[in-house]
XYZ file of C-alpha atoms in Angstrom:
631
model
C -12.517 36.513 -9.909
C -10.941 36.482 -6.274
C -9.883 32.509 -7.049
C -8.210 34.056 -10.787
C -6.774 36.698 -8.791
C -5.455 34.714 -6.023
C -3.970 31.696 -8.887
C -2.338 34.551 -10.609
C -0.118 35.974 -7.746
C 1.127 32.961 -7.748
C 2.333 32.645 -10.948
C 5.762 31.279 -11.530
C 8.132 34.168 -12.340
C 10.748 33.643 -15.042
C 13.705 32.817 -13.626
C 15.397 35.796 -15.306
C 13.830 38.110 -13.368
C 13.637 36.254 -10.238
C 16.240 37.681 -8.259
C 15.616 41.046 -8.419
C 12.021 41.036 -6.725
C 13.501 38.850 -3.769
C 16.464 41.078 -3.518
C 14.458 44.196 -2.795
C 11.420 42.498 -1.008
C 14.504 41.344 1.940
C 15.730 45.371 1.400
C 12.409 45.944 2.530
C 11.859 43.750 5.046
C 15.318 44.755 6.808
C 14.985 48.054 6.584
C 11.554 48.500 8.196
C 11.472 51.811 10.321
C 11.185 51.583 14.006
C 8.187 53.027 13.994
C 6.151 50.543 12.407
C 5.062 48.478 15.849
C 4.247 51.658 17.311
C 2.031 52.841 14.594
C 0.419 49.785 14.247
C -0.618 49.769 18.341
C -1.752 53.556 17.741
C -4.083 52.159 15.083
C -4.561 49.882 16.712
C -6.028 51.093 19.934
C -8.661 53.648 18.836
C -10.012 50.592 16.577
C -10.264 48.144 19.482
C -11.373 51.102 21.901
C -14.195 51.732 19.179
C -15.332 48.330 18.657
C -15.813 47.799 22.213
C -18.125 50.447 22.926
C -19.784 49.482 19.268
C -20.495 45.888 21.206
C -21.160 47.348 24.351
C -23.835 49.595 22.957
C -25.122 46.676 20.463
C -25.011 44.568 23.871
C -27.125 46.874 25.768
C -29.689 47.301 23.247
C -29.791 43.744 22.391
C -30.220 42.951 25.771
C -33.150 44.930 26.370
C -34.837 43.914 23.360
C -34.732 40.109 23.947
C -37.641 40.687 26.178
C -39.315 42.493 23.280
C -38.408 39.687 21.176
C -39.363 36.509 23.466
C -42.645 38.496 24.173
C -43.290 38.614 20.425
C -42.275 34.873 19.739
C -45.193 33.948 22.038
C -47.803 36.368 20.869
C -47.251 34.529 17.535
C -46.597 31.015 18.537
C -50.756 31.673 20.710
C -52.116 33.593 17.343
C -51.053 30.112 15.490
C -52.895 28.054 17.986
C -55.702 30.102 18.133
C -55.509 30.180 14.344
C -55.230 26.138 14.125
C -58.156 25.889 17.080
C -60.168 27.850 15.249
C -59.746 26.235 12.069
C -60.781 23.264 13.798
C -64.046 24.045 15.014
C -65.018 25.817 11.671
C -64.044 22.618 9.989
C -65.675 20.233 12.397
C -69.180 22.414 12.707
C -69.241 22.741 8.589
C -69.040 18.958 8.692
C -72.075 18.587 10.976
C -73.869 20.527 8.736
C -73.071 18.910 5.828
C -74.200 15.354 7.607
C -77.504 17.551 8.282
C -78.431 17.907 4.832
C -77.238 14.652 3.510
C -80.739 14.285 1.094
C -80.934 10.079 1.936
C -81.524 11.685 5.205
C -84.382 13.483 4.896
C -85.224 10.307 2.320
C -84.962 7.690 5.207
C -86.617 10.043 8.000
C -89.624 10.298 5.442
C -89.981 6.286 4.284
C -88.044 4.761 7.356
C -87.548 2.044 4.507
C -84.798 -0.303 5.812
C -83.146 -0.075 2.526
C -82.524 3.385 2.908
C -81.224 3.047 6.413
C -78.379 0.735 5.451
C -77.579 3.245 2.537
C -77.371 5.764 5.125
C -75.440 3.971 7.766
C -72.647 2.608 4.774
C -72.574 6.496 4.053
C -71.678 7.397 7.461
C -69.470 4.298 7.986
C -67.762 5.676 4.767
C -67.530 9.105 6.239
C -66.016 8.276 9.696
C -63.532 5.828 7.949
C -62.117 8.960 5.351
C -61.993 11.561 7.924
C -60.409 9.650 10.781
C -60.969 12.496 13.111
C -64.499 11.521 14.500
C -64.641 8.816 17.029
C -68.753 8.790 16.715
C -71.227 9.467 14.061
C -74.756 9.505 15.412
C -78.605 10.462 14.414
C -80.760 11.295 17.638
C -84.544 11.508 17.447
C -86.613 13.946 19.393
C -87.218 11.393 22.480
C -83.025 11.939 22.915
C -82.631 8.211 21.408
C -79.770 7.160 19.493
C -81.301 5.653 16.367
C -78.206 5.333 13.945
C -74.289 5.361 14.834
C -70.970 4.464 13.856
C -67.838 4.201 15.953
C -64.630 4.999 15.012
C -63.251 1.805 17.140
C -59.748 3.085 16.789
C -59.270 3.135 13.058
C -61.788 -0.012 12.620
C -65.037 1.427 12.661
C -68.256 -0.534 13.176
C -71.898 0.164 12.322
C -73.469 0.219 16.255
C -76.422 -2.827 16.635
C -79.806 -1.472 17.612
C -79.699 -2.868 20.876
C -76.272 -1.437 21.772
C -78.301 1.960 20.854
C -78.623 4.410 24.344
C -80.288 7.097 25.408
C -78.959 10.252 25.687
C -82.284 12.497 25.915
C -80.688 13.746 29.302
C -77.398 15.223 27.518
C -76.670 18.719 27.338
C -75.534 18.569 23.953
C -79.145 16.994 22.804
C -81.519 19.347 24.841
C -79.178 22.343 23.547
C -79.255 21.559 19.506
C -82.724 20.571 20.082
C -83.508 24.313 20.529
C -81.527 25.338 17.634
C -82.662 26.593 14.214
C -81.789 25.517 10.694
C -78.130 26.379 9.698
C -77.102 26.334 13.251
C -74.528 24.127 15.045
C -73.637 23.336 18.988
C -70.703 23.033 20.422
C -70.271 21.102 23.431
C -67.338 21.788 26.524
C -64.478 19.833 25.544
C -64.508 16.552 28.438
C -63.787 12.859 28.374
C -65.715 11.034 26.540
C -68.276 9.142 28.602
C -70.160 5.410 27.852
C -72.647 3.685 29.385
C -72.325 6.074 32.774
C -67.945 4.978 32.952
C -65.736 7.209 31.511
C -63.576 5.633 28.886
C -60.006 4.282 28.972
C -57.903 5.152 27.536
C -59.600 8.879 28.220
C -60.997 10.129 25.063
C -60.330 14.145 24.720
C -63.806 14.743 23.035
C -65.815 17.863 21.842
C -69.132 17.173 20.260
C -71.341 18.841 17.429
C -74.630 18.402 16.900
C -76.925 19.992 14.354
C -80.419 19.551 14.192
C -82.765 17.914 11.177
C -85.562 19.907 9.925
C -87.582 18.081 7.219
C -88.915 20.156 4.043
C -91.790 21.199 5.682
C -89.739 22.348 8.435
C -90.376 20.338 11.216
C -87.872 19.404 13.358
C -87.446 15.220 13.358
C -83.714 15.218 15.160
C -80.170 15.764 15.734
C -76.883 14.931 14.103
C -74.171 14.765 16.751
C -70.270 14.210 15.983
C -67.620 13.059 18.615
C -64.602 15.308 17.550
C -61.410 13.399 18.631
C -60.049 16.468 20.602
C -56.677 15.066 21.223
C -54.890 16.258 17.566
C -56.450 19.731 18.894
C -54.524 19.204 21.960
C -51.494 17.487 20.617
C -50.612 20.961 18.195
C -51.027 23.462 21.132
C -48.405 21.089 22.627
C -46.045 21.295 19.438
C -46.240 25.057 20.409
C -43.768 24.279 23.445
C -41.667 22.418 21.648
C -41.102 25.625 18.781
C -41.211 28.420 21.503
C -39.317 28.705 24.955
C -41.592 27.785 27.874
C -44.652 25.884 27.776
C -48.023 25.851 26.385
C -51.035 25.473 28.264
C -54.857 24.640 27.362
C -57.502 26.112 30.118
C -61.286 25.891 30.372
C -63.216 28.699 31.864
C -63.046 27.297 35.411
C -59.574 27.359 35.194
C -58.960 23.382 34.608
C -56.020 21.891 32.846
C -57.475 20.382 29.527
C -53.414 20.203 28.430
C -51.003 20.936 31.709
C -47.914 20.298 33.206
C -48.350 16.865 32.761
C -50.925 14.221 32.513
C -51.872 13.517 35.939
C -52.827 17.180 36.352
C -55.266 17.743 33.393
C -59.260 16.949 33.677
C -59.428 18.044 37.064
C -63.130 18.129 36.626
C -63.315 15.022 35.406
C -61.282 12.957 38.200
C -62.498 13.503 41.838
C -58.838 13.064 43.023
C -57.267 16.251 41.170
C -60.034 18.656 42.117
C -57.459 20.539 43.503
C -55.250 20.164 40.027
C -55.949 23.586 38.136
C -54.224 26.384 36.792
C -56.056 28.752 38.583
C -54.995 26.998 41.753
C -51.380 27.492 40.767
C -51.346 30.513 39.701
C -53.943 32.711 40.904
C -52.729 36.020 40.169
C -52.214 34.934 36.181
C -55.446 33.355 36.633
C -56.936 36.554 37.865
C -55.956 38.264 35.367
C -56.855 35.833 32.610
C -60.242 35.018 33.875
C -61.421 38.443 33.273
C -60.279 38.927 30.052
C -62.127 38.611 26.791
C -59.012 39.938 24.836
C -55.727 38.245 24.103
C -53.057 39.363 26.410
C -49.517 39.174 27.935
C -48.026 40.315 31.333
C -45.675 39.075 33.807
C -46.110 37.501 37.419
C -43.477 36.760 39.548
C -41.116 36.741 36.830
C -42.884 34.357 34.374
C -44.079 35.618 31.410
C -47.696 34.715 30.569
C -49.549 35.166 26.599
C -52.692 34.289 26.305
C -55.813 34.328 23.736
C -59.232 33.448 24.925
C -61.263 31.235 22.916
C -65.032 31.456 22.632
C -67.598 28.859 21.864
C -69.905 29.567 18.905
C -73.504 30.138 19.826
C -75.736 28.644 17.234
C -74.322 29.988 13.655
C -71.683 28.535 12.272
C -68.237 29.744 13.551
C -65.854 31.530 11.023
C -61.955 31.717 11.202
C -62.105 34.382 13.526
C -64.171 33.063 16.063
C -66.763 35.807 16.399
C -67.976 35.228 20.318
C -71.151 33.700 20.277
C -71.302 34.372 24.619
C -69.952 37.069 26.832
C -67.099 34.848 27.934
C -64.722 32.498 26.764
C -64.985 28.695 26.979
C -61.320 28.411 26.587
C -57.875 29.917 26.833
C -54.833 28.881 25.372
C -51.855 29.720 27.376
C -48.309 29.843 27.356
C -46.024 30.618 29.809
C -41.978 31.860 29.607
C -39.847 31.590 32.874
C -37.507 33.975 34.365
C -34.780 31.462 33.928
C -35.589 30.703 30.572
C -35.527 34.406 30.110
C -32.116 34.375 32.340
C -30.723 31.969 30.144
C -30.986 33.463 26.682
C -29.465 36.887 28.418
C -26.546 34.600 29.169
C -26.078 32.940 25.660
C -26.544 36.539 24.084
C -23.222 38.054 26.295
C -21.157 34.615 25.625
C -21.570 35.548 21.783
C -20.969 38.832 21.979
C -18.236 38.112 23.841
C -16.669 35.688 21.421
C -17.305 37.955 18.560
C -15.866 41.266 20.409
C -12.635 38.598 21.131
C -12.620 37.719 17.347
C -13.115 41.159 15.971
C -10.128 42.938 18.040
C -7.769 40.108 17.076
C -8.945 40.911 13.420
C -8.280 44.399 14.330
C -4.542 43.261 15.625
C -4.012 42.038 12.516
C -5.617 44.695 10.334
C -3.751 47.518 11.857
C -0.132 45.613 10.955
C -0.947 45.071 7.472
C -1.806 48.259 6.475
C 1.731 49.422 6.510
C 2.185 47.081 3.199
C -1.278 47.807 1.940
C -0.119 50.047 -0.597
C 2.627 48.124 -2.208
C 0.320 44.797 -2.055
C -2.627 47.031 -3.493
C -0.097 48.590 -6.871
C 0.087 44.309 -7.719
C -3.548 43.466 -7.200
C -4.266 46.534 -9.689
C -1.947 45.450 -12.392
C -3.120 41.529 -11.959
C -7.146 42.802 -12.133
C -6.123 44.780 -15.496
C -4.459 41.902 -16.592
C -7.230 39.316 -15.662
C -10.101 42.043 -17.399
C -8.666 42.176 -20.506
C -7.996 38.339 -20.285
C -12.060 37.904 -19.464
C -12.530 40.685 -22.462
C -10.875 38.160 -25.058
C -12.354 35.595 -23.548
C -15.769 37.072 -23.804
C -15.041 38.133 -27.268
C -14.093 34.539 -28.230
C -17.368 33.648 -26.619
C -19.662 35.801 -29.241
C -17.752 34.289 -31.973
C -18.405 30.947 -31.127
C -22.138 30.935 -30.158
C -22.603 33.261 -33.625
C -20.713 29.958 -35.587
C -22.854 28.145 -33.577
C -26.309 29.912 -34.596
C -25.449 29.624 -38.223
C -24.395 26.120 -38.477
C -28.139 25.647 -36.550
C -29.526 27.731 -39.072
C -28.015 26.071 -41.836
C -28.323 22.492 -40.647
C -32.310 23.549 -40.150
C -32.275 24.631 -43.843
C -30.609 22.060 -45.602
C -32.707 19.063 -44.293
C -36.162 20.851 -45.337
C -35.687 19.706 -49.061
C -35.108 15.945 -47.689
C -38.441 16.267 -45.661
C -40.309 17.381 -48.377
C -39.538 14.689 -50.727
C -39.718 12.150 -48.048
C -43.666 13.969 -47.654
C -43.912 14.331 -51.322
C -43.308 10.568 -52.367
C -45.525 8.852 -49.458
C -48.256 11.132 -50.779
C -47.490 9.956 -54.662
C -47.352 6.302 -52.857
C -50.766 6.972 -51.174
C -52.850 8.727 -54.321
C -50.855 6.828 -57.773
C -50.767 2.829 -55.256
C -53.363 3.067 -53.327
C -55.100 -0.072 -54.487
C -51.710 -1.848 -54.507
C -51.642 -1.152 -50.563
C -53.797 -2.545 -47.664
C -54.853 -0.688 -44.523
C -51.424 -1.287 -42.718
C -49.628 -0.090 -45.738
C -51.689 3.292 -46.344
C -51.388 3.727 -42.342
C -47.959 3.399 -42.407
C -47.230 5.980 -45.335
C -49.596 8.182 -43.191
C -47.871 8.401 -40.365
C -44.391 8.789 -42.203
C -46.367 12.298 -43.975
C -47.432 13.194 -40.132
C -43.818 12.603 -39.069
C -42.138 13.993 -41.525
C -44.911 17.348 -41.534
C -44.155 17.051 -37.684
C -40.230 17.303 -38.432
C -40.928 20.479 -41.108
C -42.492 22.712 -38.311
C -40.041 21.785 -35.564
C -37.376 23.025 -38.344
C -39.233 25.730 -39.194
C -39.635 26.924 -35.541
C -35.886 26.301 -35.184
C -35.108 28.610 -38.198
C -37.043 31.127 -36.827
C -35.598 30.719 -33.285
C -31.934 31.539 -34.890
C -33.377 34.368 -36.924
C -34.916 35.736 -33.781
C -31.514 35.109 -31.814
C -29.617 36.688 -34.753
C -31.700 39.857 -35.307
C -30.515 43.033 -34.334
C -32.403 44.731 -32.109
C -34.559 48.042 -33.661
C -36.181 50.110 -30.996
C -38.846 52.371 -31.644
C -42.288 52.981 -29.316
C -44.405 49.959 -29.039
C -48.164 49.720 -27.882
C -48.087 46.129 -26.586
C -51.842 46.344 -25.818
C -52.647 47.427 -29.380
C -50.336 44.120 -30.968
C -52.444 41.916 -28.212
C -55.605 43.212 -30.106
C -54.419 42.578 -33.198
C -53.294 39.167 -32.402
C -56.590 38.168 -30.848
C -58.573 39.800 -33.444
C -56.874 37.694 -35.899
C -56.718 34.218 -33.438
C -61.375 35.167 -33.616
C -61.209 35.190 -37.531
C -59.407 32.064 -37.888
C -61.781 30.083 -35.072
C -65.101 32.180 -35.261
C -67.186 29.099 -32.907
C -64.545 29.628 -30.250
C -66.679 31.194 -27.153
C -63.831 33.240 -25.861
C -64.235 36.147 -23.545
C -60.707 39.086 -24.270
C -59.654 41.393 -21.955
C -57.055 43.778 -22.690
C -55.714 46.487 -20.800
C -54.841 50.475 -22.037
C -52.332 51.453 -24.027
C -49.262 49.796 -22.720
C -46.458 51.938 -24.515
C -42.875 50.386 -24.329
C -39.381 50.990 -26.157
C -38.098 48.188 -28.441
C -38.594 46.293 -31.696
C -41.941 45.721 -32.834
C -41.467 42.891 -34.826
C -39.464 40.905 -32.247
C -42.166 41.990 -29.577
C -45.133 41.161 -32.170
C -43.621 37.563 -32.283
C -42.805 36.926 -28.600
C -46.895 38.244 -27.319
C -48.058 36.230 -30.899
C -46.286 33.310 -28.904
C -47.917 33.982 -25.864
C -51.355 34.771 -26.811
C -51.414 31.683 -29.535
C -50.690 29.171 -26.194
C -53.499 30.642 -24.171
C -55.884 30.511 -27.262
C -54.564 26.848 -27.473
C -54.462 25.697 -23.652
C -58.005 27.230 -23.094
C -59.428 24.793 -26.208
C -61.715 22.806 -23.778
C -63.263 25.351 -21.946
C -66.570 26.282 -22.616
C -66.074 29.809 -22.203
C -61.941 31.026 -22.016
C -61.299 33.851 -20.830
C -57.750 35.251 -21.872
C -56.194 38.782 -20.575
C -53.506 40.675 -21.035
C -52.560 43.874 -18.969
C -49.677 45.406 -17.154
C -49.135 45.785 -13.592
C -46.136 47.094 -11.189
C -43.306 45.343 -9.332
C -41.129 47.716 -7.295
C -42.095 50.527 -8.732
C -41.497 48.879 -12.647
C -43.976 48.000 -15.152
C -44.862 44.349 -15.486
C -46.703 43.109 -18.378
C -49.117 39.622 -18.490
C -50.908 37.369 -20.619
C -53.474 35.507 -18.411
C -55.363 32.428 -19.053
C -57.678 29.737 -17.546
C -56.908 27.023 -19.911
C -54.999 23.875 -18.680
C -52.032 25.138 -16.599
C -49.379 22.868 -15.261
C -47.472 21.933 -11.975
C -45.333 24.403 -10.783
C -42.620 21.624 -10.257
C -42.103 21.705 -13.722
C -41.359 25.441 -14.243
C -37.788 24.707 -14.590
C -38.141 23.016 -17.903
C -40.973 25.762 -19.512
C -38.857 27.866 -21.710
C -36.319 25.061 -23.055
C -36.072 24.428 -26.337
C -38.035 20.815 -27.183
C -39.584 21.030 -23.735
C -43.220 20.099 -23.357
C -45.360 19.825 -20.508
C -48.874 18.424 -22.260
C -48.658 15.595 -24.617
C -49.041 15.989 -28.155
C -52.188 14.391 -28.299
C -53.545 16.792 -26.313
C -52.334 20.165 -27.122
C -50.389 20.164 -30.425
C -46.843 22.556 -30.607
C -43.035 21.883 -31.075
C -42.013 23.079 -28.106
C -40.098 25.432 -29.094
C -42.745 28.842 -28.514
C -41.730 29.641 -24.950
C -37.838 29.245 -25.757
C -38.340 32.082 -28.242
C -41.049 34.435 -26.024
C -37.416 34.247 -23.302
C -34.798 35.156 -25.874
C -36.725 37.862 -27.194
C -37.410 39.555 -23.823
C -33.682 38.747 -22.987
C -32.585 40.803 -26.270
C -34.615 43.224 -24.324
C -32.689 43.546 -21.876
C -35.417 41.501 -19.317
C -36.663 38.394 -17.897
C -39.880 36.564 -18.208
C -41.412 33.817 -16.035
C -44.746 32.089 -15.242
C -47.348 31.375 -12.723
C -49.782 28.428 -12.552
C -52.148 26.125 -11.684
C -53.120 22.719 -13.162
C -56.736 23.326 -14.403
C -56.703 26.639 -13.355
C -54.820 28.328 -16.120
C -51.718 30.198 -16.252
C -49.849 33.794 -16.509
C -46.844 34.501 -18.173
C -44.789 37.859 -16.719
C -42.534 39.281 -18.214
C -40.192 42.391 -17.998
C -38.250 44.618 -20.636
C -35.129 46.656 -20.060
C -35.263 49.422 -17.049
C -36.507 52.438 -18.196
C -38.141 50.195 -21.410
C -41.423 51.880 -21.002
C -42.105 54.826 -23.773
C -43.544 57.786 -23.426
C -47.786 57.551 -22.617
């Protein structure tokens, strides 16, 4: 409208009556009173006087939320680490478990057949190579020997020989799960990885799992262990730096750098040399603070703002996604940390912009306060152009509605005419097929067959299209509807027709409504005949319909756990012709869904989907506000 508008005060004026415009627009311009510049800086001046406390205000308040702000951004940027970290663990323990009860397990342990050991070591060589995340696999008998492994060999992994087999009775991790009961996992300290008595280069970040192997009789015959690759874990607390405004920090309980200010500062435990490397050695009072907490936190020392969230090792039971402390302390805290200069620095950007907007807004203000004196005149013209323009667009509409109704009928009667032509075609290959049939071979008969199935095909899509324009024609009747009563109908009648169907129908109250019951009878007919279709191949389907509320509006569904389809596609659901299962596995024209939408749009609403592939669908849909009758 504003690009119509601006076009038309543009518009070429007759030469005719050209002058007299530009005679009394210089009149005016001339004869502007003496008072105009002065009324302009008295308007002028109260506006500029107002924005200015307006920014100075917005300033102030802005300024002493961007604390508030900062402080949230890293409570949120810790709960997503914590939230990742404790993902990982609940992942990494379920997976021990689920090597635990691997049944060729408990098979091999039982027949120690050699057969069954290589079918056990491809299974874990097939596990470590999938998940990529483990760097060893490992089964450890009760005397603490390693008696089947698999390395991850950086992304080449490798069955481990016998003799290359250690001992590792003297681990903590072995003579911990050891004394565990069935269901229940260890979790190791997070360290370097260790071989052979030399720790590994490049260091391996490594937290292990073990979970120990009761037989069916429920003796205890040994211990799965998994070498989590802890540096992914590591890498996305350090992706927290990156997205907030300071840095992000990894701590043990002792107050170590597992991720620090860099690398030569981190496994200060591990390296005799940095034994004086810690967090807790930089800053004690955070540190102080920290160690005693078994509650996420934040507070500031010396000017740097600390967040932190304590992280606590499961003790025997699976972990959840929570993290439910299985000791008194934490094993971990992740840590970030915000500087008073990084603080300092975002005060700074926040008065440059405020500044450059206050700057922009009183020049606006300038200008505002010396156009107003021709506001009026310029207003008058923009009114009679908008009048002019509306009942231009009114025509235009008008001309509109005429076209699309020629439009619908020449559809209609298109549809019509070429059903006599189909039915002959159908007619005469069935003659062919009953009067020739011994004058025509296999390929002959198959041929007239599918010319019948084509042209039967071609019948219902014009049928469907017929009844598309009739529904698109229709005027619209209203009267009070019970949608839930047509559903029952519907279904009752879908039963009849396909008694061996195992189908399992819920349907909602009463679900009154205002509009035209035979237009809504065909748009839920629609509906419900797809989810009677899509659910075919389920053993049991289960199809709903109900209503439920958005904003404070009734919302009414037709539910489903037949097929579905990809979300990707929703675009292209309620076109005419548009399919998103073949034909030869769910028959239709295509054409259902295009007249379900321009029967709820005659209502005045909108109707759109939800789904799944495989998991069924729902259609939603919407009539006009205030469409819902009387209960």
């Amino acid at each position: 409208m504003t690009q119509e508008l601006d076009q038309a005060m543009v518009t070429p004026v007759p030469a005719n009556k050209a002058r007299a415009p530009k005679l009394r627009l210089a009149r005016t311009r001339w004869s502007l009173p003496s008072k105009v510049p002065p009324r302009a800086v008295l308007i002028f001046l109260p506006l500029a006087l107002i924005a200015g406390l307006v920014f100075h205000l917005l300033y102030t308040i802005q300024l002493s939320a961007t604390q508030r702000v900062i402080a949230a951004g890293q409570n949120q940027l810790v709960q997503v680490g914590y939230t990742a970290f404790a993902s990982t663990l609940a992942t990494i323990a379920n997976d021990a478990q689920f090597i635990a009860s691997e049944p060729m397990l408990e098979r091999w342990l039982s027949t120690r057949d050699s057969g069954d050991r290589q079918i056990l070591l491809a299974q874990y060589y097939s596990f470590v190579a999938h998940r990529a995340i483990y760097d060893q696999v490992r089964f450890i008998g009760l005397d603490g020997r390693e008696q089947l492994r698999v390395d991850w060999n950086s992304g080449k992994p490798q069955v481990v020989r016998d003799d290359k087999l250690q001992n590792k009775a003297d681990r903590a991790y072995v003579t911990q799960t050891l004394k565990l009961n069935v269901g229940q996992v260890y979790l190791s300290p997070l360290d370097l990885n260790v071989e052979n008595g030399v720790l590994e280069q490049p260091i391996k970040p490594t937290l292990r799992v073990g979970a120990p192997i009761f037989d069916s009789d429920g003796r205890e015959r040994g211990l799965i262990v998994l070498n989590y690759l802890a540096q992914r874990s590591l890498d996305r607390v350090q992706r927290l730096a990156t997205e907030g405004q300071g840095d992000a920090w990894l701590v043990d309980a002792n107050g170590y750098w597992l991720l620090g200010p860099s690398p030569s500062q981190e496994w200060g435990f591990m390296f005799p040399e940095r034994k004086n490397d810690s967090f807790a050695r930089d800053f004690p009072g955070a540190w102080k603070k920290i160690a005693s907490s078994t509650n996420s936190g934040q507070f500031s020392v010396d000017g740097n703002l600390f967040t932190y969230a304590p992280i606590f090792q499961p003790n025997g039971d699976l972990p959840d996604e929570d993290l439910t402390p299985g000791s008194t302390m934490p094993s971990w805290f992740l840590v970030t940390r915000t500087t008073a200069s990084a603080v300092s620095a975002a005060n700074q950007t926040l008065m440059q912009g405020y500044l450059i907007a206050l700057s922009v807004v009183v020049l606006l203000l300038a200008g505002i306060a010396w156009i107003i004196a021709h506001h009026t005149v310029k207003r008058r013209e923009a009114e009679q152009q908008v009048f002019g323009l509306n009942e231009q667009l009114a025509r235009d509409n008008a001309a509109l509605e005429t076209a699309n109704r020629e439009l619908e009928s020449f559809s209609y009667s298109v549809s019509h005419d070429l059903r006599a032509p189909l039915r002959s075609i159908d007619g005469f290959s069935q003659a062919l097929l009953e009067d020739y049939a011994d004058s025509l071979d296999a390929g002959g008969q198959d041929y007239l067959m599918r010319v019948r199935n084509a042209a039967q095909r071609m019948g219902h899509l014009i049928d469907d299209l017929i009844k598309l324009a009739r529904v698109t024609r229709s005027e619209l009747t209203t009267d009070d509807v019970d949608l839930s009563e047509i559903a029952r109908r519907i279904l009752a009648d879908l039963q009849r027709r396909d008694p061996q169907r195992a189908v399992e129908i819920v349907i909602g109250a009463k679900a009154p409504v205002q509009g035209d019951a035979h237009l809504l009878n065909i748009a839920l007919q629609n509906l419900l005949e797809n989810a009677w279709k899509f659910t075919a191949k389920r053993a049991v389907a289960v199809i709903e319909f109900g209503e439920t509320e958005q904003d404070g509006k009734p919302v009414y569904f037709v539910r489903d756990n037949g097929a579905g389809f990809e979300m990707a596609h929703v675009g292209k659901l309620f076109g005419v012709f548009q399919r998103l299962h073949a034909v030869s596995d769910f028959e239709g024209t295509g054409i259902g869904l295009a007249t379900v939408q321009r029967i709820v749009y005659k209502h005045g609403g909108r109707v759109w989907a939800e789904a799944e592939r495989d998991r069924g669908a729902t259609f939603y849909f919407v009539l006009r506000e205030g469409g819902k009758a009387a209960a």
